[in-house]
PDB file of C-alpha atoms in Angstrom:
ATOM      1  CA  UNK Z   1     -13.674 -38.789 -35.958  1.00 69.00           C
ATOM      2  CA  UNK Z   2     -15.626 -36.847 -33.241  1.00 82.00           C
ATOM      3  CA  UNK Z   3     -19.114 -36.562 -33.270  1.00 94.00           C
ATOM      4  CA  UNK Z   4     -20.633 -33.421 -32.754  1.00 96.00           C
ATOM      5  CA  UNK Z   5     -22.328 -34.045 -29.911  1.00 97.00           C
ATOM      6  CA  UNK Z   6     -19.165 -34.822 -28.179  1.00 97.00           C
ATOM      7  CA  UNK Z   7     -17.902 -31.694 -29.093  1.00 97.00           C
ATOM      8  CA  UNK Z   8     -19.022 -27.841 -28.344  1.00 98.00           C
ATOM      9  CA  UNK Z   9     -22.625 -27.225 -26.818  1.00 98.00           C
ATOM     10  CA  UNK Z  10     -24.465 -24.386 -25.166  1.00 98.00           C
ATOM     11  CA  UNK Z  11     -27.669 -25.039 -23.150  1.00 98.00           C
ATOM     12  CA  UNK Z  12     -29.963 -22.395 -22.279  1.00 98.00           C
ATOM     13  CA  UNK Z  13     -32.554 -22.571 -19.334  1.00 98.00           C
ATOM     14  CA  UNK Z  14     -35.148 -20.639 -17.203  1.00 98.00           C
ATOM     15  CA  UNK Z  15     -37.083 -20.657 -13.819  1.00 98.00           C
ATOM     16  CA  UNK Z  16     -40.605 -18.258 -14.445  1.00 98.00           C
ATOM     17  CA  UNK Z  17     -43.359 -16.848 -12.527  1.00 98.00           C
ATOM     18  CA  UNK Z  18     -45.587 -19.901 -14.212  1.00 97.00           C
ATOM     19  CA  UNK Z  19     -46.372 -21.523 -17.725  1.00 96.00           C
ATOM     20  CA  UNK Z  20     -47.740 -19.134 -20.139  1.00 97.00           C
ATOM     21  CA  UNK Z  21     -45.350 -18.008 -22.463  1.00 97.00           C
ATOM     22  CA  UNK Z  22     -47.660 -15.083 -23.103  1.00 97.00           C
ATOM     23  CA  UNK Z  23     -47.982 -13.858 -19.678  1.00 96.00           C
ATOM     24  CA  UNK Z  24     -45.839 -14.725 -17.380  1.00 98.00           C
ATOM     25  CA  UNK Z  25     -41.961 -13.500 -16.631  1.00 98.00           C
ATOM     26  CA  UNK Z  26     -38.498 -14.942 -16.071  1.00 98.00           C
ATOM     27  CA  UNK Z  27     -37.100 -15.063 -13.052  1.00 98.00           C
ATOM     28  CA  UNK Z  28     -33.646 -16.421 -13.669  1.00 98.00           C
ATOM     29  CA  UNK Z  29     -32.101 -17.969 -16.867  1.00 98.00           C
ATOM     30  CA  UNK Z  30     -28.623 -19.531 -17.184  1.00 98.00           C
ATOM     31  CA  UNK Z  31     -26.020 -20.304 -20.166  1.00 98.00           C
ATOM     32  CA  UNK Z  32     -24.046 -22.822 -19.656  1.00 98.00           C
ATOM     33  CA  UNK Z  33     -21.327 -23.786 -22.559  1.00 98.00           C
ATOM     34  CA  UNK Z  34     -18.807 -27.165 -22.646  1.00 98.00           C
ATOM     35  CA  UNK Z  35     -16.144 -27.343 -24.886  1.00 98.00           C
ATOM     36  CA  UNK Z  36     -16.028 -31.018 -25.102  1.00 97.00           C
ATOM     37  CA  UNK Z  37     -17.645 -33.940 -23.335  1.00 97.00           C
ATOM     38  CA  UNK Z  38     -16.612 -34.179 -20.178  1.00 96.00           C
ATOM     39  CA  UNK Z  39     -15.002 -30.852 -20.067  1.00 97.00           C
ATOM     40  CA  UNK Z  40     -15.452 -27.433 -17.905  1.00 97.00           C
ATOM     41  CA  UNK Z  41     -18.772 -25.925 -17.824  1.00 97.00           C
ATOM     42  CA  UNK Z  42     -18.772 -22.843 -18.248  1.00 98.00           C
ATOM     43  CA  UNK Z  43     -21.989 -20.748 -16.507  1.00 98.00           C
ATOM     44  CA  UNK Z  44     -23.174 -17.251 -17.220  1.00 98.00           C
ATOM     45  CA  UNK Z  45     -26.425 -16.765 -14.624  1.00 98.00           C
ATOM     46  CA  UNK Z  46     -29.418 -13.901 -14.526  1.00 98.00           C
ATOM     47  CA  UNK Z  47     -31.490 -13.473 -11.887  1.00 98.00           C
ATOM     48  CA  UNK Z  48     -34.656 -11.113 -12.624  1.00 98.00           C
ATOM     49  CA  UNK Z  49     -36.907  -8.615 -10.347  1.00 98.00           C
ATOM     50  CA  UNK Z  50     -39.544  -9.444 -13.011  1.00 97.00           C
ATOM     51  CA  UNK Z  51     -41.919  -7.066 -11.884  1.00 94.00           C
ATOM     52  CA  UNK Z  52     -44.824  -8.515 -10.784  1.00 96.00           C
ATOM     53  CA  UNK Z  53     -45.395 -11.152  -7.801  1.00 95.00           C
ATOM     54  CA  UNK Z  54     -44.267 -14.525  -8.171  1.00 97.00           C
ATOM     55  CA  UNK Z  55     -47.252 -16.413  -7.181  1.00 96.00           C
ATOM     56  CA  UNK Z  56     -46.691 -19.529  -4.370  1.00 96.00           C
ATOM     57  CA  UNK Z  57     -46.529 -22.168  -6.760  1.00 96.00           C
ATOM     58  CA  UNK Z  58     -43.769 -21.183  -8.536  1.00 97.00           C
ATOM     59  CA  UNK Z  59     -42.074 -19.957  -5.387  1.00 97.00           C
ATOM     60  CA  UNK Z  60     -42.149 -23.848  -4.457  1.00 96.00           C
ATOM     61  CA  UNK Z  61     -40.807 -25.421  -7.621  1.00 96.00           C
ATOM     62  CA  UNK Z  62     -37.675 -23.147  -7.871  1.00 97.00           C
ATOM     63  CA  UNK Z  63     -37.339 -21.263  -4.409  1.00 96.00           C
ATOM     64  CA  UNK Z  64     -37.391 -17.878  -5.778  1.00 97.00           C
ATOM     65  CA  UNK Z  65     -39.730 -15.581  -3.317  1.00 97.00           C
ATOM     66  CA  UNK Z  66     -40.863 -12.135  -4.283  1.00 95.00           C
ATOM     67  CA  UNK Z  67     -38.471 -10.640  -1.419  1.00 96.00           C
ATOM     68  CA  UNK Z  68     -35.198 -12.427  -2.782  1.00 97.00           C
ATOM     69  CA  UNK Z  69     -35.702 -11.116  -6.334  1.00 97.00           C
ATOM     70  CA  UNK Z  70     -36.768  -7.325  -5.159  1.00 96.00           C
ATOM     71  CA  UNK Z  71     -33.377  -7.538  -3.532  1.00 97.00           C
ATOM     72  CA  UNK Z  72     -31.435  -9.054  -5.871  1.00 98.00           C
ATOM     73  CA  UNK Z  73     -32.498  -9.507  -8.936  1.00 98.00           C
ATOM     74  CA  UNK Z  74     -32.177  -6.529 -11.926  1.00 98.00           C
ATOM     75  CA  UNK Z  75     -34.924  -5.175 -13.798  1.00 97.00           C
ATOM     76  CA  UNK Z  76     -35.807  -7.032 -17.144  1.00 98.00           C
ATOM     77  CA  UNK Z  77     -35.062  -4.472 -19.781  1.00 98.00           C
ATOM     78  CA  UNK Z  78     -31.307  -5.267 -19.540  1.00 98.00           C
ATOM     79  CA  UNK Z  79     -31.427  -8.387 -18.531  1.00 98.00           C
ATOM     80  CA  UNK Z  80     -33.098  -9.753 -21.620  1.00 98.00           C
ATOM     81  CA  UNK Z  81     -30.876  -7.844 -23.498  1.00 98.00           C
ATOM     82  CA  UNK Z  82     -27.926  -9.556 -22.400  1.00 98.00           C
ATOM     83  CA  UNK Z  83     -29.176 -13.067 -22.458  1.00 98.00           C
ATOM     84  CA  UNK Z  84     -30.550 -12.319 -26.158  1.00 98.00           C
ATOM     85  CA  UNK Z  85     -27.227 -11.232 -27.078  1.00 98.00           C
ATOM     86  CA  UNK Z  86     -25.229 -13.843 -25.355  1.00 98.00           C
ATOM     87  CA  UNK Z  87     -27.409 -16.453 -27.385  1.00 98.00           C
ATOM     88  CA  UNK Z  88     -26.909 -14.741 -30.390  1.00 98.00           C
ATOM     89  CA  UNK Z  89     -23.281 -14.465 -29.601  1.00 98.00           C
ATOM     90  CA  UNK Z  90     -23.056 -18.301 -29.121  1.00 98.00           C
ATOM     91  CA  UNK Z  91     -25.327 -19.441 -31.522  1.00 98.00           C
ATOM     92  CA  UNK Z  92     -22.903 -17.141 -34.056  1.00 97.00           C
ATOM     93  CA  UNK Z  93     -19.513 -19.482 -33.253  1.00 96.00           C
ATOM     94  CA  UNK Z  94     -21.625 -22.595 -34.574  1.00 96.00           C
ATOM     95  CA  UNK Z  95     -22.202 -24.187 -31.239  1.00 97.00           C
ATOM     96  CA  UNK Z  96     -25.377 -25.859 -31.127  1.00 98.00           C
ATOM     97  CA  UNK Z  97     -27.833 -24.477 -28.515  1.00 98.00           C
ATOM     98  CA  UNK Z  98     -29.344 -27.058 -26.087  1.00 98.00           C
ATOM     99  CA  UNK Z  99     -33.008 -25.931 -24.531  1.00 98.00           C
ATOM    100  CA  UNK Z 100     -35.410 -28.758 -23.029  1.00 98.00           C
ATOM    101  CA  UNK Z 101     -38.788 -28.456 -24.267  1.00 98.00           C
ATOM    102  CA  UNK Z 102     -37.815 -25.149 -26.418  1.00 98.00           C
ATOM    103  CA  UNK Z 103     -40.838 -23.994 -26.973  1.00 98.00           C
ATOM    104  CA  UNK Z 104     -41.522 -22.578 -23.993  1.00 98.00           C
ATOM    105  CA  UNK Z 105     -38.213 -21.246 -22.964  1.00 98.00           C
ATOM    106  CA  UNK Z 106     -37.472 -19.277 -26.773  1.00 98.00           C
ATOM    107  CA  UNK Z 107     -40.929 -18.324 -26.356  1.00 98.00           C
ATOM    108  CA  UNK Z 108     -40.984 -16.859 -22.974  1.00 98.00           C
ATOM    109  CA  UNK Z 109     -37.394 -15.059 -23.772  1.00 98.00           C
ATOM    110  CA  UNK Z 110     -38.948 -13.560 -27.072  1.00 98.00           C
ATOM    111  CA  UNK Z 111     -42.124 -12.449 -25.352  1.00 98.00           C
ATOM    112  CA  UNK Z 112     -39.973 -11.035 -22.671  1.00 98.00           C
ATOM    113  CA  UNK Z 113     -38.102  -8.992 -25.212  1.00 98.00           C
ATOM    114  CA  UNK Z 114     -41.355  -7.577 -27.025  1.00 98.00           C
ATOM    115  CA  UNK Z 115     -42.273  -6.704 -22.995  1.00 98.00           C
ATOM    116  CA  UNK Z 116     -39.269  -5.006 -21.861  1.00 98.00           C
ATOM    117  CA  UNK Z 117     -37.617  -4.157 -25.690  1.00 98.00           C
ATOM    118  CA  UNK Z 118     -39.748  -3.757 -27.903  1.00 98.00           C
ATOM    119  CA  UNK Z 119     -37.607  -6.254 -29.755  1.00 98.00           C
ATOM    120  CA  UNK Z 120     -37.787  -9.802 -30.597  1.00 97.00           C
ATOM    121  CA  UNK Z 121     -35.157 -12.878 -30.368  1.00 98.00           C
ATOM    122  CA  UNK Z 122     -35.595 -12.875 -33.965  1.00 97.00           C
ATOM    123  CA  UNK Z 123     -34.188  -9.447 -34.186  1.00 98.00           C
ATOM    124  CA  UNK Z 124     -31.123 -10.533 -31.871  1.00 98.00           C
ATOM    125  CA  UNK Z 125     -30.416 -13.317 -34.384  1.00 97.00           C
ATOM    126  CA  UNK Z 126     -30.725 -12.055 -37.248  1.00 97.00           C
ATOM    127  CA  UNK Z 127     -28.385 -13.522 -40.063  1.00 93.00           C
ATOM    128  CA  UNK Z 128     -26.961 -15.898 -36.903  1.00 96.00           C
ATOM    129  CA  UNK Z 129     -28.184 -19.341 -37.927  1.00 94.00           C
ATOM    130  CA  UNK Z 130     -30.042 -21.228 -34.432  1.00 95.00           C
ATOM    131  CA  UNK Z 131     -29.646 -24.669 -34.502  1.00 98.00           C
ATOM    132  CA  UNK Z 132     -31.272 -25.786 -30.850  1.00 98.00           C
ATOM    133  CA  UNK Z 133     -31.380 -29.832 -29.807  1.00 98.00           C
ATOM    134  CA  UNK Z 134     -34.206 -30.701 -27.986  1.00 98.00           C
ATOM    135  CA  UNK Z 135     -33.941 -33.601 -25.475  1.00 98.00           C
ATOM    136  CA  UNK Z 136     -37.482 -34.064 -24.800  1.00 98.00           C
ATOM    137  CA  UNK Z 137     -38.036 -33.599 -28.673  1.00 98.00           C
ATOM    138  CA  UNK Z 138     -35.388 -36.255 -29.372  1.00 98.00           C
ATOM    139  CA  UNK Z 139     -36.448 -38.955 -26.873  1.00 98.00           C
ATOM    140  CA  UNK Z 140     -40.352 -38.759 -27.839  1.00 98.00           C
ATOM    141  CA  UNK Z 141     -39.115 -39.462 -31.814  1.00 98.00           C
ATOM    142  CA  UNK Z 142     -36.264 -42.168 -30.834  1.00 98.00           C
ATOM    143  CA  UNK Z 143     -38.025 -44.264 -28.133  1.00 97.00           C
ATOM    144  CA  UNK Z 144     -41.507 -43.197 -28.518  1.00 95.00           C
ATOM    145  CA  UNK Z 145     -42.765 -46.094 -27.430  1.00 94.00           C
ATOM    146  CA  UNK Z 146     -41.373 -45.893 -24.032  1.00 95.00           C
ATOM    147  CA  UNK Z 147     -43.804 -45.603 -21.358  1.00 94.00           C
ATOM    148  CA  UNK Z 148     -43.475 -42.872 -18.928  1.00 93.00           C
ATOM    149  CA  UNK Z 149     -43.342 -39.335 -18.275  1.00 95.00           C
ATOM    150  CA  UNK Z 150     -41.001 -36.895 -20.046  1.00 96.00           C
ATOM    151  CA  UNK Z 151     -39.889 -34.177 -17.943  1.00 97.00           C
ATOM    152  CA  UNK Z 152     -36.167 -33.318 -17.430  1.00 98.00           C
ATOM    153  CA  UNK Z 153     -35.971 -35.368 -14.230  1.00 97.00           C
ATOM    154  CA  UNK Z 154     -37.705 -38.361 -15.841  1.00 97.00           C
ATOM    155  CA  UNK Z 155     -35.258 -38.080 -18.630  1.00 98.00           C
ATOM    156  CA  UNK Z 156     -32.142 -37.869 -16.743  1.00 98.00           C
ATOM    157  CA  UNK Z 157     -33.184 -40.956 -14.271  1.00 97.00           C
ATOM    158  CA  UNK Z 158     -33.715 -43.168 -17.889  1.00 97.00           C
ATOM    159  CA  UNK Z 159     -30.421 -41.627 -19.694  1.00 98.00           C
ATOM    160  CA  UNK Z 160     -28.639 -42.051 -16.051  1.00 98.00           C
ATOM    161  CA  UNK Z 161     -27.252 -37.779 -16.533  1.00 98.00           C
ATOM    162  CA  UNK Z 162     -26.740 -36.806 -12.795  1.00 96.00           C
ATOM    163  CA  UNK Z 163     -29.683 -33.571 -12.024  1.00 96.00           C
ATOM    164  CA  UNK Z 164     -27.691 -31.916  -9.086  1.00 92.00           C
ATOM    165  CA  UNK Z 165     -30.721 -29.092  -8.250  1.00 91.00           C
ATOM    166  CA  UNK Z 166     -33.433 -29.556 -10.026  1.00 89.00           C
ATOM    167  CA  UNK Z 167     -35.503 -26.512 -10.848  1.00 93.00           C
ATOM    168  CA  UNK Z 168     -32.049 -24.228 -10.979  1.00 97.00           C
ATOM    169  CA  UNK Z 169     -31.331 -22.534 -13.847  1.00 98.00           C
ATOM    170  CA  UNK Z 170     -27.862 -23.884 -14.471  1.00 98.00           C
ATOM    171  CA  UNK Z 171     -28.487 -27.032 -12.814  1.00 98.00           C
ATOM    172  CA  UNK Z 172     -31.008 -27.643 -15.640  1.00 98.00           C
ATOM    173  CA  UNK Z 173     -29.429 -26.444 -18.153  1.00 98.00           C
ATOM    174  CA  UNK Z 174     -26.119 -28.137 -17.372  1.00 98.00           C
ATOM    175  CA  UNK Z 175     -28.165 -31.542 -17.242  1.00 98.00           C
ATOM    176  CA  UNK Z 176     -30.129 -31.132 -20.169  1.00 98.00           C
ATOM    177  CA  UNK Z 177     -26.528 -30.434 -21.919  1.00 98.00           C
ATOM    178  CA  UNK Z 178     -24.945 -33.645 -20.778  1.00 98.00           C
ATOM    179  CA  UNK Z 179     -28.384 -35.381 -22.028  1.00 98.00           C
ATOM    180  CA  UNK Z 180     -28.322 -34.503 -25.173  1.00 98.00           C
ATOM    181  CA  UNK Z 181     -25.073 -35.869 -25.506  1.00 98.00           C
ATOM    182  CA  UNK Z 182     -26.480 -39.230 -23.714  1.00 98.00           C
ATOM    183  CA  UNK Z 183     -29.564 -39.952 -25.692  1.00 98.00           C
ATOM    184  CA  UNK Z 184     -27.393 -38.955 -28.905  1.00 98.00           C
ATOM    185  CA  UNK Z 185     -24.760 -41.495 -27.417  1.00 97.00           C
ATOM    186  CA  UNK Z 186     -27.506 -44.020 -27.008  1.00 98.00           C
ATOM    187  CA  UNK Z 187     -29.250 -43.435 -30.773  1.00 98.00           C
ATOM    188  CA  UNK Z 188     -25.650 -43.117 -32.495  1.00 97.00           C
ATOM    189  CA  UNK Z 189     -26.703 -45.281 -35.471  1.00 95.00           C
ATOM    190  CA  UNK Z 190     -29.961 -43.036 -36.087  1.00 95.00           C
ATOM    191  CA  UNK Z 191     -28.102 -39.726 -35.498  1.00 94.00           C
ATOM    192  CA  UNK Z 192     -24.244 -39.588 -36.175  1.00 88.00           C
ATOM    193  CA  UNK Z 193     -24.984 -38.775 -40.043  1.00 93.00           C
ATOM    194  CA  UNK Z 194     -26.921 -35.501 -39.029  1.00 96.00           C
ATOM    195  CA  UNK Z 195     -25.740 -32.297 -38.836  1.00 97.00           C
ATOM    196  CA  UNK Z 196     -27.136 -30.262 -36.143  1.00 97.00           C
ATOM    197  CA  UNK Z 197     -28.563 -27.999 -39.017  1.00 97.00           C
ATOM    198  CA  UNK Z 198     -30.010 -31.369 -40.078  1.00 98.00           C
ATOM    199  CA  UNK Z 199     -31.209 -31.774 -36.825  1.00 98.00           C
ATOM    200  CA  UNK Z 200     -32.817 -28.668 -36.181  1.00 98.00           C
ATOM    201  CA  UNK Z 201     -34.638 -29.209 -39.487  1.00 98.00           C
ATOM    202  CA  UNK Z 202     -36.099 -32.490 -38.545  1.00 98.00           C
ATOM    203  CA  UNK Z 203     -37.143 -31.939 -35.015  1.00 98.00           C
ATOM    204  CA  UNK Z 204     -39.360 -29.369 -36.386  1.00 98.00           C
ATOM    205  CA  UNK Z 205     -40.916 -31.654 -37.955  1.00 98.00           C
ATOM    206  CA  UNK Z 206     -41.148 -34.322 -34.828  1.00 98.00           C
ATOM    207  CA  UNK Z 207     -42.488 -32.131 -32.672  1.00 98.00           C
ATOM    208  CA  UNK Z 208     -45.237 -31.126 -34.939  1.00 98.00           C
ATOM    209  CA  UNK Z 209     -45.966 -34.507 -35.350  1.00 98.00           C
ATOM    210  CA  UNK Z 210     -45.640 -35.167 -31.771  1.00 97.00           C
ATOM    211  CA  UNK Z 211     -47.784 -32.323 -30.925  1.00 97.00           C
ATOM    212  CA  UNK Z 212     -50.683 -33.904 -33.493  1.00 97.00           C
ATOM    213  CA  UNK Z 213     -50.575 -37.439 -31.590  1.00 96.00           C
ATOM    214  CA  UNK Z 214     -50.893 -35.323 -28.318  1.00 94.00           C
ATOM    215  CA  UNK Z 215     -53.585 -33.411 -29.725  1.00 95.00           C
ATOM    216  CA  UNK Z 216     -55.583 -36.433 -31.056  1.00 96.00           C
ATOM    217  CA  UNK Z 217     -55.195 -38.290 -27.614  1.00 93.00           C
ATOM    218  CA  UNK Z 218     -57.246 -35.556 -25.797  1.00 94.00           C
ATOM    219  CA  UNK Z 219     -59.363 -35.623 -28.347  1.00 94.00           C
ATOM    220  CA  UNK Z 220     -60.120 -39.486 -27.268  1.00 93.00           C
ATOM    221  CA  UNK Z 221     -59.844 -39.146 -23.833  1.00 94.00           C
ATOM    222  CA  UNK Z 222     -63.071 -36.866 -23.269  1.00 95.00           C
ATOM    223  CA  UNK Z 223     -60.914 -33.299 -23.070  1.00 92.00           C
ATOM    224  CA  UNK Z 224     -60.269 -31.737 -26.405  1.00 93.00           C
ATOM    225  CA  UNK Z 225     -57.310 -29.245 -25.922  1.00 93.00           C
ATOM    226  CA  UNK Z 226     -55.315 -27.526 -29.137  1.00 92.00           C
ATOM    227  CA  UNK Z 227     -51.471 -28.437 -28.956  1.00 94.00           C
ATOM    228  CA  UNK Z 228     -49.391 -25.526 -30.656  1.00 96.00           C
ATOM    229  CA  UNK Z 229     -47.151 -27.435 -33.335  1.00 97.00           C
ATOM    230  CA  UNK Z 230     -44.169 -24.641 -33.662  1.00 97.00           C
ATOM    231  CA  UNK Z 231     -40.480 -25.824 -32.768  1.00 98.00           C
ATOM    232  CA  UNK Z 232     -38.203 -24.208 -31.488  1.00 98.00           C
ATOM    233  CA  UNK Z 233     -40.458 -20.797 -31.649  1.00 97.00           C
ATOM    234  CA  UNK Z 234     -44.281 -20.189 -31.313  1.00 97.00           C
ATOM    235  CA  UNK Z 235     -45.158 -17.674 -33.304  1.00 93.00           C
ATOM    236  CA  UNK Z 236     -47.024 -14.141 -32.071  1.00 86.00           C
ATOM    237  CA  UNK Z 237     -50.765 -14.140 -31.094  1.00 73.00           C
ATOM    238  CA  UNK Z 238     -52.590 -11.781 -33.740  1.00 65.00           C
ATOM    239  CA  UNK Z 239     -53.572  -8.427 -32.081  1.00 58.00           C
ATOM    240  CA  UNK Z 240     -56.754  -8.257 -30.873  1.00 40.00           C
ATOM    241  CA  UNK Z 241     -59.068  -6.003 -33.162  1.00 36.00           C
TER     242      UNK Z 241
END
């Protein structure tokens, strides 16, 4: 019998103007879906005139430049309405929904919908059950005692996934899609029981364990810093009084 995660996935990625999921804007996002492992990847892109300049740093990691998206990219309002429904439209067939480090990518997209929609990805899913895998979620709970960063490239060198243009939407997305299936290959014996509901279920709880060990390590190294626990979402800031 197949495994799931041999079978159909979706993986969702973005390049932004930086990393604050309350401030700052997409600037392209890809879809990718695979039928089976090994299979043809299908890729739905967005690229995004967000609005406001992209400042140098960014420009570096993914090679967006303010002139590139005033010329070609589309204006946010329906451009987060189409990604939020194509989610919603693959997260409806069952397929589970691949996003590296999902906090920050759901978040971003819902923030970006409030922004442009007055909306939420909430809204766009509602009654459609979301069960996301998390790579970096997964390897921090299955090998945790591996020494090492965790970033997407990191992750692909140890799980040998090829990352063919890194910092691309679909280039990340598509490799974060093949390693799910790789650490899921690797951890077979831990995983092949779980449903990805099951899954979904107990990363949340992972990452908010993961996110107290982070916490509690900046606590001992001198520079206290709050680590949010929410998986896959985090939720609104309260409105200022």
């Amino acid at each position: 019998m197949m495994h799931w995660f041999e079978g159909p996935l979706a993986a969702f990625d973005t390049e932004t103007t930086g990393v604050d999921v309350e401030r700052d804007r997409i600037v392209s996002a890809a879809l990718v879906a695979q039928d089976t492992a090994g299979g043809r990847v299908r890729v739905t892109r967005w690229l995004v005139n967000p609005g406001i300049p992209v400042p140098p740093g960014a420009t570096e990691i993914h090679g967006l430049t303010d002139d590139h998206l005033q010329r070609n990219g589309r204006w946010p309002a329906p451009v987060m309405d189409e990604i939020a429904r194509a989610l919603a439209e693959s997260c409806a067939t069952g397929r589970p929904l691949v996003v590296m480090n999902a906090p920050f990518d759901l978040t971003l997209l819902d923030r970006e919908l409030k922004r442009h929609r007055a909306s939420s990805l909430a809204r766009y899913l509602d009654g459609v059950p979301m069960r996301v895998v998390d790579p970096r979620v997964l390897d921090k709970h299955l090998d945790r005692y591996r020494k090492g960063r965790r970033t997407l490239t990191d992750l692909c060198a140890s799980y040998e996934v090829v990352l063919d243009g890194a910092h691309d939407a679909a280039a990340d997305a598509t490799a974060s899609l093949e390693l799910v299936r790789a650490v899921c290959r690797r951890f077979s014996t831990r995983l092949e029981r779980l449903s990805p509901s099951e899954l979904h279920t107990l990363q949340a709880t992972w990452h908010a364990a993961q996110a107290r060990g982070l916490e509690a390590w900046f606590a001992k190294s001198g520079t206290p810093e709050a680590v949010d626990p929410s998986w896959p979402l985090r939720p609104e800031l309260p409105a200022a009084a």
